[in-house]
Short mmCIF file of C-alpha atoms in Angstrom, two decimals:
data_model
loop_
_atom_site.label_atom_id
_atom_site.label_comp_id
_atom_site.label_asym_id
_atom_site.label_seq_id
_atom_site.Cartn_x
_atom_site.Cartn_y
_atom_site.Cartn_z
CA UNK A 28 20.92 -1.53 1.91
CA UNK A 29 20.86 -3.19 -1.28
CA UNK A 30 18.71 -6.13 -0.31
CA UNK A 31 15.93 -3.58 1.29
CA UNK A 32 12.98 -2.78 -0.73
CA UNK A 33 12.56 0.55 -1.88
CA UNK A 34 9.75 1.42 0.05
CA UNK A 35 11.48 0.53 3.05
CA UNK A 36 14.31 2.54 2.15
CA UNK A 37 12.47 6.08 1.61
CA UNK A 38 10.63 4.96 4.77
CA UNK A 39 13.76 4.51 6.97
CA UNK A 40 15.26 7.64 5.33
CA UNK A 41 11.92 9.24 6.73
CA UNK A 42 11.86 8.55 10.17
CA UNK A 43 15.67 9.30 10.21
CA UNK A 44 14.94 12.55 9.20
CA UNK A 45 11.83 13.03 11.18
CA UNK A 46 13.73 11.54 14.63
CA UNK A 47 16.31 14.23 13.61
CA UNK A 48 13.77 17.12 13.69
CA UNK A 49 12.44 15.99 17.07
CA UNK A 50 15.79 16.16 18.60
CA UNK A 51 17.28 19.46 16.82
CA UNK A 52 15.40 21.88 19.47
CA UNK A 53 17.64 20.33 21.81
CA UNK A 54 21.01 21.35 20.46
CA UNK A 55 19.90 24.79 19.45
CA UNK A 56 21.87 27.55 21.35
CA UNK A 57 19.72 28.86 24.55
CA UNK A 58 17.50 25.45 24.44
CA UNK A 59 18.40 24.98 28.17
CA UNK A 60 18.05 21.10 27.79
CA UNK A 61 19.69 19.17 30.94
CA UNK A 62 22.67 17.78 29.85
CA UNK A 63 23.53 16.23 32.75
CA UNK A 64 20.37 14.65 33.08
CA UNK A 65 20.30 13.52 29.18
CA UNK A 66 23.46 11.47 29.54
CA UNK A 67 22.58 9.66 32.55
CA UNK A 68 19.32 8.82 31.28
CA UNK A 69 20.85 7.92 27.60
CA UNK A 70 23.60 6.03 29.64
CA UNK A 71 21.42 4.18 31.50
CA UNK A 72 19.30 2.65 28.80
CA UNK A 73 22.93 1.87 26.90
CA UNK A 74 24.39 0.09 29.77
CA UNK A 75 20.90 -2.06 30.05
CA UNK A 76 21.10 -3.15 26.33
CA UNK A 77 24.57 -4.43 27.34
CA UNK A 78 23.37 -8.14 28.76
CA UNK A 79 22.97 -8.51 25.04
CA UNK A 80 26.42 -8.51 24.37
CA UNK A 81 27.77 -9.83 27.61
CA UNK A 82 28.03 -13.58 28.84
CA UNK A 83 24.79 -14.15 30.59
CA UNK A 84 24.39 -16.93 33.46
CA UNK A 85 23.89 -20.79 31.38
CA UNK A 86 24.94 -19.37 27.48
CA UNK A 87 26.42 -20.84 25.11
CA UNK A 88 30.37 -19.65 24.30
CA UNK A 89 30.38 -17.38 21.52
CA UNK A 90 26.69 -16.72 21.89
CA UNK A 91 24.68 -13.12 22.81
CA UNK A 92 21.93 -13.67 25.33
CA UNK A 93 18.80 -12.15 23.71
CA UNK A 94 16.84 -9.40 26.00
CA UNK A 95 13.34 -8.87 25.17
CA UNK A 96 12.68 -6.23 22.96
CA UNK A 97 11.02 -3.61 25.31
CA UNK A 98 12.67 -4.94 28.79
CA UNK A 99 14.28 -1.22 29.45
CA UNK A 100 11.70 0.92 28.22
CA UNK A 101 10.78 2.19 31.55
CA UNK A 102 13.73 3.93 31.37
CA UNK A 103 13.14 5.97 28.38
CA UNK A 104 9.10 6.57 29.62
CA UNK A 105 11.05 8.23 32.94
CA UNK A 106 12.88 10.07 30.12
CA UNK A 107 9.59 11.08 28.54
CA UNK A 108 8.29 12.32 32.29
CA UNK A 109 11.27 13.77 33.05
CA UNK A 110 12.64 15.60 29.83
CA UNK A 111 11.43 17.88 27.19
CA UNK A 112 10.43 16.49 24.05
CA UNK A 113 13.55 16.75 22.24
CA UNK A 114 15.81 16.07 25.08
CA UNK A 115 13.81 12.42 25.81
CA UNK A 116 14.50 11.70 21.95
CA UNK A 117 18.59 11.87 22.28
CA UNK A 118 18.14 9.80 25.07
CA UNK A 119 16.90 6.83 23.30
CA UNK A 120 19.76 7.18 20.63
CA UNK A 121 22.68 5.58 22.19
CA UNK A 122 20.72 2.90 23.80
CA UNK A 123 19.32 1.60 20.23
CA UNK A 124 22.43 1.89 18.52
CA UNK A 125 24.65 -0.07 21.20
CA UNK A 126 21.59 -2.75 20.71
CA UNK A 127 22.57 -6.34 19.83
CA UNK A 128 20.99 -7.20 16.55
CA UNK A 129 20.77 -10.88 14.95
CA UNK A 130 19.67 -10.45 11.47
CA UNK A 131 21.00 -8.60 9.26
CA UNK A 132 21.82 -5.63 7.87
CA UNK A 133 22.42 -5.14 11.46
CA UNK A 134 23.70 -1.26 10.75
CA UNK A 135 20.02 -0.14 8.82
CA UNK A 136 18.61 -2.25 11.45
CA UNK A 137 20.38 0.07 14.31
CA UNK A 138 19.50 2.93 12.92
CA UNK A 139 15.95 1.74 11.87
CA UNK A 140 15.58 0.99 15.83
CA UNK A 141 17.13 4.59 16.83
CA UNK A 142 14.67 6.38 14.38
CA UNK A 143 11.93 4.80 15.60
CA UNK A 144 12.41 4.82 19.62
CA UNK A 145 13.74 8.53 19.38
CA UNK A 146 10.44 9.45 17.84
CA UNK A 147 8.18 7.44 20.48
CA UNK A 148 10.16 9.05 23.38
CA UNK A 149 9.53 12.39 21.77
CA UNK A 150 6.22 11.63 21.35
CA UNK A 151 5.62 10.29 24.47
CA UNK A 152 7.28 13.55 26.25
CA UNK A 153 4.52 15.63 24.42
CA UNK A 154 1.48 13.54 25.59
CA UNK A 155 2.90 14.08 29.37
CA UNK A 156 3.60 17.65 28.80
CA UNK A 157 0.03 17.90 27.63
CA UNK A 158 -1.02 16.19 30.90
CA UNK A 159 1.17 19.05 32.99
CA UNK A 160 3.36 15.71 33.64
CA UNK A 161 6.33 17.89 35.04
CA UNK A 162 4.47 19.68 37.47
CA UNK A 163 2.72 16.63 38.64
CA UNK A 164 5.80 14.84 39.85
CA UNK A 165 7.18 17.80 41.27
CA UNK A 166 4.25 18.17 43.59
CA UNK A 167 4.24 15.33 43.65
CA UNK A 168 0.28 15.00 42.94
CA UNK A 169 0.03 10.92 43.02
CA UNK A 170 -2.97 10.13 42.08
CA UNK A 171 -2.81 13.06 39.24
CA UNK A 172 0.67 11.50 38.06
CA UNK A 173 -0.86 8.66 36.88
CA UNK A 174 -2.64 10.41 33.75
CA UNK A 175 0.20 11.93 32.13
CA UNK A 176 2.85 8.74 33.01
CA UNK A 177 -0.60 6.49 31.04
CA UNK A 178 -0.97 9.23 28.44
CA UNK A 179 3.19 8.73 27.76
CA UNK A 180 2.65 5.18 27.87
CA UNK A 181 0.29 4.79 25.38
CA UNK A 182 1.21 7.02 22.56
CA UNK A 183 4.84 5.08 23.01
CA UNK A 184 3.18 2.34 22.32
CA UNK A 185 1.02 3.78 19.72
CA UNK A 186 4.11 4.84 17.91
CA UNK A 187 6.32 1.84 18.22
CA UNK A 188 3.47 -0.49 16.71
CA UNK A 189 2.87 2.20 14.35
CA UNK A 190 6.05 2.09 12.55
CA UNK A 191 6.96 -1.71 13.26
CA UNK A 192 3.42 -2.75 11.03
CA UNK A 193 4.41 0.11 8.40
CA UNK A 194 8.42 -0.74 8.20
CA UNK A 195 6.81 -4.80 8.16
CA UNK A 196 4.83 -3.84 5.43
CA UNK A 197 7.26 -2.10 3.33
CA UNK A 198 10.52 -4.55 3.83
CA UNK A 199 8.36 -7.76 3.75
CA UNK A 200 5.39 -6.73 0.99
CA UNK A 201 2.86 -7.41 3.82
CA UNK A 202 -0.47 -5.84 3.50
CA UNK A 203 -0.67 -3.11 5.85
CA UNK A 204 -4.42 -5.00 7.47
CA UNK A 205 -1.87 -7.91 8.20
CA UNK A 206 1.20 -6.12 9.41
CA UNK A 207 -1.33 -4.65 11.95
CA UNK A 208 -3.36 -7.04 13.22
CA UNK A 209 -3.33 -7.34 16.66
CA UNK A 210 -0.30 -5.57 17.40
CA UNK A 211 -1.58 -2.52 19.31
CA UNK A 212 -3.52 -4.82 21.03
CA UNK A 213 -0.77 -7.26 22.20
CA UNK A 214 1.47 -4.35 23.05
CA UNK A 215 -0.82 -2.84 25.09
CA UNK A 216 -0.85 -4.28 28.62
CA UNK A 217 3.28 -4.78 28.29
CA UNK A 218 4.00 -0.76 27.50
CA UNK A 219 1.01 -0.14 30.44
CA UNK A 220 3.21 -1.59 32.70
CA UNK A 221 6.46 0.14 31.66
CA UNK A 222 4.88 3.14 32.05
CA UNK A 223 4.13 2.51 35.80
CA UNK A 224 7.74 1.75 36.18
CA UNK A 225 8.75 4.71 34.40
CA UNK A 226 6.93 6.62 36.47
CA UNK A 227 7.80 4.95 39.95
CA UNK A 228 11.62 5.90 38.32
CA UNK A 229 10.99 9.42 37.46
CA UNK A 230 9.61 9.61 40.99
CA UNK A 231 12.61 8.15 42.82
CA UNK A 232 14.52 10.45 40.51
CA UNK A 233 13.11 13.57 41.35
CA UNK A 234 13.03 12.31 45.06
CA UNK A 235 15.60 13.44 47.83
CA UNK A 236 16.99 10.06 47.47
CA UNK A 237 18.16 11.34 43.94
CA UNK A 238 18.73 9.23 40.73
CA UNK A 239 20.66 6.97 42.58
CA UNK A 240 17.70 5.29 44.25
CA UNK A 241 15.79 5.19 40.50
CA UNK A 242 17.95 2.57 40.09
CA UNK A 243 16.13 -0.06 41.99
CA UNK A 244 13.34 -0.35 39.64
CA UNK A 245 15.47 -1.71 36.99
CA UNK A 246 16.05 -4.80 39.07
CA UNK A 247 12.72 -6.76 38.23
CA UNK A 248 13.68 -5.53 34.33
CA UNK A 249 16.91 -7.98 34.25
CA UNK A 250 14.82 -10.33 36.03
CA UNK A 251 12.39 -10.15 33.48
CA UNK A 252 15.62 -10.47 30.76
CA UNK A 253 17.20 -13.41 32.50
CA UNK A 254 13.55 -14.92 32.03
CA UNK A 255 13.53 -13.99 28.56
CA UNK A 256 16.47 -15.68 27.90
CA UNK A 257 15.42 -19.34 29.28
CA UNK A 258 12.55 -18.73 27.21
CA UNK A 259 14.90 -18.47 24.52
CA UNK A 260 16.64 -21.18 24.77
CA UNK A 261 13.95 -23.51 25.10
CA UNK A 262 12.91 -21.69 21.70
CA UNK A 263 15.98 -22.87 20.48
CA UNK A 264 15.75 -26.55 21.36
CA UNK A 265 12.61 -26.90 19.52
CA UNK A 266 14.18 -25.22 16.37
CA UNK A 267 16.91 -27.93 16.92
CA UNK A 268 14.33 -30.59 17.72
CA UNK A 269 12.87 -29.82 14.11
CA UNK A 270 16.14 -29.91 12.32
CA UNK A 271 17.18 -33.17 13.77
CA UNK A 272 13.61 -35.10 12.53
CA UNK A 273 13.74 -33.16 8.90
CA UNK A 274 17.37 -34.15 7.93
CA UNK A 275 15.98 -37.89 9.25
CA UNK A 276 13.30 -37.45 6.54
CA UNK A 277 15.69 -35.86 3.97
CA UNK A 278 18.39 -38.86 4.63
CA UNK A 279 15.88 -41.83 4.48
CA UNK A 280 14.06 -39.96 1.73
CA UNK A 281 16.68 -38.13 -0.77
CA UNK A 282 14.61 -37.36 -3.50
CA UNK A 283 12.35 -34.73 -1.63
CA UNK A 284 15.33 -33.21 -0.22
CA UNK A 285 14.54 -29.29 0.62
CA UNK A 286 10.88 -30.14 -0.20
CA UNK A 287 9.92 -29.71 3.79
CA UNK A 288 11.52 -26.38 4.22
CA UNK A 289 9.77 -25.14 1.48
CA UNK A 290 6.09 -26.12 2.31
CA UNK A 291 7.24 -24.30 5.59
CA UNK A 292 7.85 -21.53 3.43
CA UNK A 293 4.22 -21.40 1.29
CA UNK A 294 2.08 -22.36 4.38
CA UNK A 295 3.72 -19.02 6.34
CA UNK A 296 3.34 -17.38 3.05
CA UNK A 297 -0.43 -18.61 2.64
CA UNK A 298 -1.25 -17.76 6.71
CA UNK A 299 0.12 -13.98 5.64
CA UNK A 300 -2.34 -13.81 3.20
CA UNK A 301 -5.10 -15.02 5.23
CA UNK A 302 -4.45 -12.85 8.07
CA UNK A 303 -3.33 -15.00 10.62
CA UNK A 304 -2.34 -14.12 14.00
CA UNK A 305 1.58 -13.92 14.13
CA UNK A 306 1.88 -16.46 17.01
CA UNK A 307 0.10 -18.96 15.13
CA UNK A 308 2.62 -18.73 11.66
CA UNK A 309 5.54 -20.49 13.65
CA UNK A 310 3.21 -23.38 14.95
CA UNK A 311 2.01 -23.33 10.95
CA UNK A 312 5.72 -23.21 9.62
CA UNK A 313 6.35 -26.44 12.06
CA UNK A 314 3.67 -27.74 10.26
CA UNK A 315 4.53 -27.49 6.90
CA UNK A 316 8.12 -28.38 7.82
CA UNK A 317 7.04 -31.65 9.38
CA UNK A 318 4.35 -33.03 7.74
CA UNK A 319 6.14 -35.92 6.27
CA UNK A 320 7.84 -36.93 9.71
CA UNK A 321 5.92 -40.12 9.33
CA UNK A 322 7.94 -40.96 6.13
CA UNK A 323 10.57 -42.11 9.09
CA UNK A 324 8.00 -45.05 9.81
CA UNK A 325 8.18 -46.15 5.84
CA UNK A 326 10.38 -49.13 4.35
CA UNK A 327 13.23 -47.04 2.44
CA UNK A 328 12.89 -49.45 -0.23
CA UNK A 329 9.17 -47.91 -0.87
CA UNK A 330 10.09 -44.67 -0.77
CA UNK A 331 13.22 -45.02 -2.91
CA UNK A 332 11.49 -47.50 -5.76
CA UNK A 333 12.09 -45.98 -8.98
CA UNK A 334 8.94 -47.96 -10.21
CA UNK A 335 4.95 -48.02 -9.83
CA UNK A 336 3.85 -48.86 -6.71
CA UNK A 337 2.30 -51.82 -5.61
CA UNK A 338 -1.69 -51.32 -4.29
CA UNK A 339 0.25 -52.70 -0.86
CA UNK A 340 3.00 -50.08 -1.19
CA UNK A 341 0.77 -47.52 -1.59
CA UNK A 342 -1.16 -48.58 1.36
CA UNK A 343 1.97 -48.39 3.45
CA UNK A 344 2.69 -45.34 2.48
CA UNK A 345 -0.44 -44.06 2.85
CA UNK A 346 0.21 -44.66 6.48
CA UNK A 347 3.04 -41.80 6.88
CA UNK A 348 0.58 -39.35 8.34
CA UNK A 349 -0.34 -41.39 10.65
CA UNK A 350 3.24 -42.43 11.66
CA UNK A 351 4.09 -38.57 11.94
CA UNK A 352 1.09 -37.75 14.42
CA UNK A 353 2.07 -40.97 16.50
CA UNK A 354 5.82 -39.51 16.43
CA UNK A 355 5.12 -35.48 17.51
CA UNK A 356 1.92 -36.26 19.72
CA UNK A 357 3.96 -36.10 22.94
CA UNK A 358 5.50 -32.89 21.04
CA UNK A 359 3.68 -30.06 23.52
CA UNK A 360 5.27 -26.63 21.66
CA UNK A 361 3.74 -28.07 18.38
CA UNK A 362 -0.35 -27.07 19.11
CA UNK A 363 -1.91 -27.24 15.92
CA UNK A 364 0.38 -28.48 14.15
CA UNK A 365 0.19 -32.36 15.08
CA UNK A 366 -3.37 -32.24 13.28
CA UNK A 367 -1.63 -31.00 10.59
CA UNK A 368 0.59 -33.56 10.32
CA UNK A 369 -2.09 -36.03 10.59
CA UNK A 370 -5.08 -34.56 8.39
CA UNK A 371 -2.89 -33.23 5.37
CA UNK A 372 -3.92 -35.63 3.14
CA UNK A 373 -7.48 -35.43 3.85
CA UNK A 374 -9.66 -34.01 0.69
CA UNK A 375 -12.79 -31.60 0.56
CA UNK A 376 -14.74 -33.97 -0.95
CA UNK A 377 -13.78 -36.52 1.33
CA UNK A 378 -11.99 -38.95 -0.43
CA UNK A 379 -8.92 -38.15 0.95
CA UNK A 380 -6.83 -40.46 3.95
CA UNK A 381 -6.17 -41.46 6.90
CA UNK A 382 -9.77 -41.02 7.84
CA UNK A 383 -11.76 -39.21 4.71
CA UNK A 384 -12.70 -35.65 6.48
CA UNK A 385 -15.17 -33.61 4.58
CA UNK A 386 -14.57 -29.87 4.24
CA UNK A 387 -14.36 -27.96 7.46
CA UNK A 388 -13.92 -31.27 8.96
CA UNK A 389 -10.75 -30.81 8.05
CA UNK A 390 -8.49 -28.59 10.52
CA UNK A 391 -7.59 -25.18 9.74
CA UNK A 392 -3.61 -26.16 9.06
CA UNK A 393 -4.00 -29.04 7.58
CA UNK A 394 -5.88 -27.29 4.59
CA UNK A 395 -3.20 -25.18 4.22
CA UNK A 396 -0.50 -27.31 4.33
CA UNK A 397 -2.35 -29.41 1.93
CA UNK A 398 -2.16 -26.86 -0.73
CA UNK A 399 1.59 -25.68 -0.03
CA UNK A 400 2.45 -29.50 -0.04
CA UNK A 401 0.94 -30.01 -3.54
CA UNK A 402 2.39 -26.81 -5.05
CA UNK A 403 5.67 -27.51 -3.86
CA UNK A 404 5.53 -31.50 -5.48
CA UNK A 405 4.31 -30.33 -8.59
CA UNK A 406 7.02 -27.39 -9.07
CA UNK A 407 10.07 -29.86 -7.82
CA UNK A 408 11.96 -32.31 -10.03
CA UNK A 409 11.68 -35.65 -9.13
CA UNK A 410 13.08 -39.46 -9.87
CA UNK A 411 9.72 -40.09 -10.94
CA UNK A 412 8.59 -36.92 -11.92
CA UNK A 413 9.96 -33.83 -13.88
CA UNK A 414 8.81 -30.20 -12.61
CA UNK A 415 5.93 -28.16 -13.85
CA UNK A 416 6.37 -24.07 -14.27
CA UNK A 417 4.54 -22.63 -11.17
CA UNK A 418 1.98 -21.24 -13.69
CA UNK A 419 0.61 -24.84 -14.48
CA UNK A 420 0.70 -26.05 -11.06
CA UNK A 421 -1.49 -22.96 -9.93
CA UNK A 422 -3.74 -24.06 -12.59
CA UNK A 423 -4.20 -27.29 -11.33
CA UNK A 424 -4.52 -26.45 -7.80
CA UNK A 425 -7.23 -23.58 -9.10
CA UNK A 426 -8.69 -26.65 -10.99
CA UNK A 427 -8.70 -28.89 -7.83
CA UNK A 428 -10.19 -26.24 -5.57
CA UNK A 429 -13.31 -27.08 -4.36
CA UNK A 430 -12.65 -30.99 -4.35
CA UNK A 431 -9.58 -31.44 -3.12
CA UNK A 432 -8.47 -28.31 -1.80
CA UNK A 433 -9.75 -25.84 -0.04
CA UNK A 434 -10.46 -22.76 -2.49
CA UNK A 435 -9.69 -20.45 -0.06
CA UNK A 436 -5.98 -21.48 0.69
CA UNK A 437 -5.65 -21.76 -3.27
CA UNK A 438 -7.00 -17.97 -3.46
CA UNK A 439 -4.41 -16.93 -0.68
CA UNK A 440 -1.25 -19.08 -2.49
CA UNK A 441 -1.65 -17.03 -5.95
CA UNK A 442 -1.97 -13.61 -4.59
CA UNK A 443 1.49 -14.70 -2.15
CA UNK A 444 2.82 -15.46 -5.40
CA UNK A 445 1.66 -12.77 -7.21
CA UNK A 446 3.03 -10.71 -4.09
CA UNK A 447 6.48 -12.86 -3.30
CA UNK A 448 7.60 -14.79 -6.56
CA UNK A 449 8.45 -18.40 -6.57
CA UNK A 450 11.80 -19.98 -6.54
CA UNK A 451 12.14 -23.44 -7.58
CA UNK A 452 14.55 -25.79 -7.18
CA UNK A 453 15.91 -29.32 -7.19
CA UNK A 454 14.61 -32.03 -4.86
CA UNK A 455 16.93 -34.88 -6.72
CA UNK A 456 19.97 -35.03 -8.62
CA UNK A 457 18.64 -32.98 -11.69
CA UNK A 458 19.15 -29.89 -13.63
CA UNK A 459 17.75 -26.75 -11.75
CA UNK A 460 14.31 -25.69 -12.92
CA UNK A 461 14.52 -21.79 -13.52
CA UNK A 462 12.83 -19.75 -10.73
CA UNK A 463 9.98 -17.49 -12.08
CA UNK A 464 10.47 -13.90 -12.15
CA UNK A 465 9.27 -12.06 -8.88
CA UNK A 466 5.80 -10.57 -8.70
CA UNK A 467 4.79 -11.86 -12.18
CA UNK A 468 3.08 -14.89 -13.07
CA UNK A 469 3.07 -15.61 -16.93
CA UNK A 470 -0.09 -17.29 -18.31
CA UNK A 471 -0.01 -20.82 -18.74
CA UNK A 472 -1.69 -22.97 -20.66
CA UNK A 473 -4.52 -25.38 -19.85
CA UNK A 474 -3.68 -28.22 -17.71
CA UNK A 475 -6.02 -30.96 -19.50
CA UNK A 476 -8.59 -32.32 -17.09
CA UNK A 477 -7.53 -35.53 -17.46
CA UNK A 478 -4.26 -34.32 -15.36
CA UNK A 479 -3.80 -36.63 -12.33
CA UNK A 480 -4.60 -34.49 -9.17
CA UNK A 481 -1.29 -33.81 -7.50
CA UNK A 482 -2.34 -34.08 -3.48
CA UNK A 483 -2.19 -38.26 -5.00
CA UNK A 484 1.48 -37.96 -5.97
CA UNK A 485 2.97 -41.54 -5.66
CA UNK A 486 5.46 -40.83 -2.61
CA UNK A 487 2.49 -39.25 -0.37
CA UNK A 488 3.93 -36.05 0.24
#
């Protein structure tokens, strides 16, 4: 708990205590909740989060094969038809806290995930209960059952997406808008669909075929996992893809070691604060983190001279771009990101290279990752260049804005930092630069406007 925010702290402690409430009714003396039916159901969803932690068909040794987060909730919407409100929230307990987790703290993270599903199920038991769910599928009234099995659906959904934007916002310090964008929306036609399973289970269930026969609909779910988990993996050959051409850069190019990784860093930071859609940051963070694949294509003894460069040498480097798009163009996963590569040394006023774009001309990324690029040069120690504080390299992108960089992106970088914090470091072989204290930026004084802008820094990136 001790690297958690606050916030995020009083808010886990609050859905803890508010999944708790749901579920006391249920243990009260004379509650009459189905035991029976509460452990098979709470079993049921355990044993299907155990793929997670078993060896799963084409997996590495040693490694956990991911399941989709949502894959089994069908069987905690039949839960929600087929239980009282309390009794549907102790089912989703044991399931959530048998979960694999990656990242840690994997414990808060458990219980994070219990709190929150116990309080959808219970949530969703109500809006079925509402709909006279119970009677409907002991009729069984078919076309009827389908409004209280949608009605269960949807406020699970509505509560899941709920809490995942507010717990977002509070761990990460992401505006609420941003944690929310699009989530409901997104999560929508999946939970739809689990609720059609849940009720085809809760049917079967409640059948004369018994539980027993419920069983079957879980089938296309581990289909759906083993899916999931290709998916994955390909996921993961991309990430390795990545690694492979940045510690190429780093090795031909040691004095911006670390530099790529951290442009990564302040375009995802810069996308947060622009609202962008959460399927487009990873594409972005590619971007940032390769933007100087081209440097590969560059004579090391250019990008190692210790002196000025030659108006040839800079015209050679003033290539890498170039290089870089040629390299990741065959690159499908990458989207967006090869015009990044290509277009981050372009300039607003059009003086920029390889091919002098004028303002919007200029793609979307690449005006982002021009400003994270610049930031990140001017706050790193160099061979040819000592650091600036992070307060006189905002100035100078705030003084560059309009000509060079886009004013927008500049806007979204000091309110990140405002937000996040900065934390310099060492690119070369010199003394560490101390990081700036987190969500305080000291004033700085004026960077003379004689200052060289920093997007022309002599090793192009």
């Amino acid at each position: 708990m001790k690297g958690i925010p606050g916030t995020a702290r009083v808010y886990i402690g609050c859905a803890v205590v508010g999944a708790g409430a749901c579920a006391l009714p249920a243990v009260r003396p004379g509650a009459g909740t189905p035991w029976s039916a509460v452990a098979l159901l709470a079993g049921l969803y355990a044993v299907c989060e155990a793929p997670a932690r078993c060896p799963f068909p084409g997996r590495l040794p040693g490694r956990s094969a991911p399941i989709g987060a949502g894959s089994f909730f069908p069987v905690l919407l039949a839960a929600a038809l087929l239980l009282p409100p309390a009794a549907a929230a102790l089912a989703a307990v044991p399931g959530a806290l048998f979960a694999h987790v990656e990242q840690r703290p994997r414990g808060v993270r458990r219980v994070w995930r219990a709190a929150q599903l116990a309080l959808a199920a219970c949530a969703a038991s109500r809006a079925a209960v509402l709909f006279d769910g119970p009677a409907a599928l002991s009729t069984p009234d078919f076309p009827y059952a389908l409004l209280p099995a949608t009605a269960a659906a949807l406020t699970f959904c509505l509560v899941v997406t709920a809490l995942d934007g507010a717990i977002l916002a509070g761990a990460e310090r992401v505006p609420l808008r941003s944690a929310w964008r699009g989530t409901l929306l997104r999560s929508l036609g999946p939970h739809v669909v689990h609720g059609l399973a849940g009720l085809m289970m809760a049917v079967l269930w409640r059948s004369p075929y018994g539980p027993v026969s419920a069983l079957f609909v879980l089938l296309p779910m581990y289909i759906s996992s083993w899916v999931f988990a290709q998916y994955h993996r390909e996921q993961g050959a991309h990430r390795s893809t990545i690694r492979a051409l940045v510690q190429a850069v780093d090795i031909k190019d040691r004095y911006t070691r670390g530099h790529s990784e951290r442009v990564g860093r302040a375009s995802v930071l810069i996308a947060r604060e622009l609202g962008m859609a959460q399927e487009r940051l990873e594409v972005l963070r590619f971007a940032g983190i390769l933007h100087d694949v081209g440097k590969l294509g560059v004579p090391t003894r250019v990008l190692r001279k210790d002196g000025p460069l030659t108006p040839e040498e800079r015209r050679i480097i003033e290539l890498h771009p170039e290089y870089g798009h040629e390299m990741v163009r065959g690159i499908g996963f990458l989207g967006e990101a090869r015009a990044a590569i290509l277009h981050h040394h372009e300039r607003l006023d059009g003086s920029g290279y390889p091919y002098g774009l004028v303002g919007r001309q200029i793609p979307e990324f690449a005006r982002v990752v021009a400003v994270a690029d610049a930031f990140d040069a001017m706050t790193s120690t160099r061979s040819y260049s000592r650091a600036r504080p992070v307060a006189t390299a905002v100035e100078e992108l705030k003084r560059c804005a309009g000509t060079q960089f886009d004013p927008r992106m500049v806007r979204a970088l000091v309110r990140a930092l405002d937000r996040h914090g900065w934390e310099t470091s060492v690119t070369a072989d010199e003394p560490a630069v101390p990081a700036q204290p987190r969500r305080e930026r000291p004033a700085a004084p004026a960077v003379p406007t004689t200052a060289p802008a920093p997007a022309r820094h002599r090793r192009g990136g």
